[in-house]
XYZ file of C-alpha atoms in Angstrom:
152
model
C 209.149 100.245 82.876
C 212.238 98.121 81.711
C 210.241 95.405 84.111
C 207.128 95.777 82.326
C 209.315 94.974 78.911
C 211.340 91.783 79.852
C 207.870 90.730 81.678
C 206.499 91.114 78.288
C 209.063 89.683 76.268
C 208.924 86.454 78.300
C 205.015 85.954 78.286
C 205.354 86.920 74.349
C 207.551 83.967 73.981
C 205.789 81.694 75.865
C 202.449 82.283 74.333
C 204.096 81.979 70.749
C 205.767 78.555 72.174
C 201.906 77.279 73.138
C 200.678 78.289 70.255
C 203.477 76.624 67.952
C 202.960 73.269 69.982
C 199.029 73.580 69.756
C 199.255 73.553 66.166
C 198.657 75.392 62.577
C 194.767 76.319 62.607
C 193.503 79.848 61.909
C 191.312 81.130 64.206
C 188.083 80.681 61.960
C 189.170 76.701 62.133
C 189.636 76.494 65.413
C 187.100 73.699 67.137
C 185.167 75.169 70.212
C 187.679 73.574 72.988
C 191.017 75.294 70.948
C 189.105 78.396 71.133
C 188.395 78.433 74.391
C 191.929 77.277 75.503
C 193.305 79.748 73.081
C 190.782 82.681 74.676
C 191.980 81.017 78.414
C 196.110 81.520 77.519
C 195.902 85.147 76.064
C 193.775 86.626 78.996
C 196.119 84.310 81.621
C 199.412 86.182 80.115
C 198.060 89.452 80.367
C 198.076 89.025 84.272
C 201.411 89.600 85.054
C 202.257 92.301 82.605
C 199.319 94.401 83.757
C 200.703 93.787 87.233
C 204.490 93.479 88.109
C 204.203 92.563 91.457
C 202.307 89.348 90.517
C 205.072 86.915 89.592
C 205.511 85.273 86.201
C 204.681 81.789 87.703
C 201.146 82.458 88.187
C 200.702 83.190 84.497
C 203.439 80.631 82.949
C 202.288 77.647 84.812
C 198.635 78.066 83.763
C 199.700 78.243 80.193
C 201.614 75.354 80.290
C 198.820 73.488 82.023
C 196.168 74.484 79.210
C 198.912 73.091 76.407
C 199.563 70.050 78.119
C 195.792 69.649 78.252
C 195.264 70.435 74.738
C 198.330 68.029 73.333
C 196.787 65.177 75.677
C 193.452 65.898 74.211
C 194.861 65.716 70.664
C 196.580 62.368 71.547
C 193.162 60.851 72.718
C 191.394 62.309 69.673
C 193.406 60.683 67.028
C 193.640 57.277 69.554
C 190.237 57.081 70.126
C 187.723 58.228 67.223
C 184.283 57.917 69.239
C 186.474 60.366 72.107
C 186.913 63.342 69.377
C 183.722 63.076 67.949
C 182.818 63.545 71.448
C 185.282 66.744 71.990
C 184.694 67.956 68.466
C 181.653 66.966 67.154
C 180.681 65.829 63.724
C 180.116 67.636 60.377
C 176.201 67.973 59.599
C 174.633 68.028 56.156
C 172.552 70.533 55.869
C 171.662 69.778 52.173
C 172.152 66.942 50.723
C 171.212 65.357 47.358
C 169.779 69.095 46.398
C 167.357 69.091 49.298
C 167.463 71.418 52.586
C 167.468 69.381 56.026
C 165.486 71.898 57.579
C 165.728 69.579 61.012
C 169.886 69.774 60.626
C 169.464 73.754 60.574
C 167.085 73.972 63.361
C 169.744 71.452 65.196
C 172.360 73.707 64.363
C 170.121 77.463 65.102
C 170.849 77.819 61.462
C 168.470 79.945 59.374
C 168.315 79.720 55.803
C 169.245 83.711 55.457
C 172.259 82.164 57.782
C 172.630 78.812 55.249
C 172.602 82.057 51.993
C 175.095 83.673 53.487
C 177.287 81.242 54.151
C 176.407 79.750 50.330
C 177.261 83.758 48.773
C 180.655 82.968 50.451
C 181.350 80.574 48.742
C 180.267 82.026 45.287
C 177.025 80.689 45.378
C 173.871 82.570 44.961
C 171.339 80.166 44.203
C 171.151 77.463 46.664
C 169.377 75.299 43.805
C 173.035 75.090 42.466
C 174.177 72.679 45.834
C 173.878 69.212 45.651
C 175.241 68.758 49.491
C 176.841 71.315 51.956
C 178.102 70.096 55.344
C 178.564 72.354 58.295
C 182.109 71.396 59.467
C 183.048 70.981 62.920
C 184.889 74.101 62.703
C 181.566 75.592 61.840
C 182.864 76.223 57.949
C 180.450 75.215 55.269
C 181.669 72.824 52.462
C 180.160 72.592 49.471
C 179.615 70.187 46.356
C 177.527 72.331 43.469
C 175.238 70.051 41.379
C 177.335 68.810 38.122
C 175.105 70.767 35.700
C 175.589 74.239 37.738
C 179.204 73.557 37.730
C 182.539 75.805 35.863
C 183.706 74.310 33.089
């Protein structure tokens, strides 16, 4: 049992190291390939706490492998523009200037009942009140309401 606990303790602290030198995003801003490294470290440290005679190695080097890969790919994003909109995507405006891009949402396997529930998110219940909303890479929705619809 006291195994178990230092094996945990360890793999707890490296996992909140990787994380920490990943970076700040919540997981609802996380970009496809952060998820899936993110998904990747958490089920690679459970290995050797659900089995002791497994060493720590097998799970530590893997996580350190998926950082390094994820700091290198951050490097090359902000190096090379054309290399992260290849990794990340772009944002796509899915109204814009007041009027749906029905082609944008079909791109996207966004339906309208998908595009109004995003909008009542965001306080918005009429989506005559948007002048453009943008599906961010993140898959958020940002949105500018037409000047006459908005708060003074």
């Amino acid at each position: 049992m006291t195994i178990i606990l230092i094996r945990s303790v360890i793999i707890y602290l490296i996992v909140v190291m990787a994380v920490r030198i990943m970076g700040k995003r919540q997981i609802g801003e996380l970009n496809p390939h952060e998820f899936v490294i993110t998904i990747l470290i958490s089920a690679v440290a459970t290995i050797p706490i659900q089995e002791s005679s497994i060493p720590l190695s097998y799970s530590v080097i893997p996580i350190l492998v998926f950082v390094s890969l994820e700091v290198i790919e951050s490097a090359l994003s902000i190096k090379f523009p054309a290399f992260s909109k290849l990794i990340d995507g772009q944002p796509i405006v899915v109204i814009k200037n007041g009027k749906l891009q029905k082609e944008k949402l079909e791109m996207l396997r966004f339906s309208t009942e998908d595009l109004n529930d995003a909008l009542r998110q965001k306080d918005i219940f009429d989506i005559n009140e948007v002048e453009n909303a943008i599906v961010e890479t993140n898959g958020s929705l940002s949105v500018q309401k037409k000047n006459d619809c908005e708060e003074n």
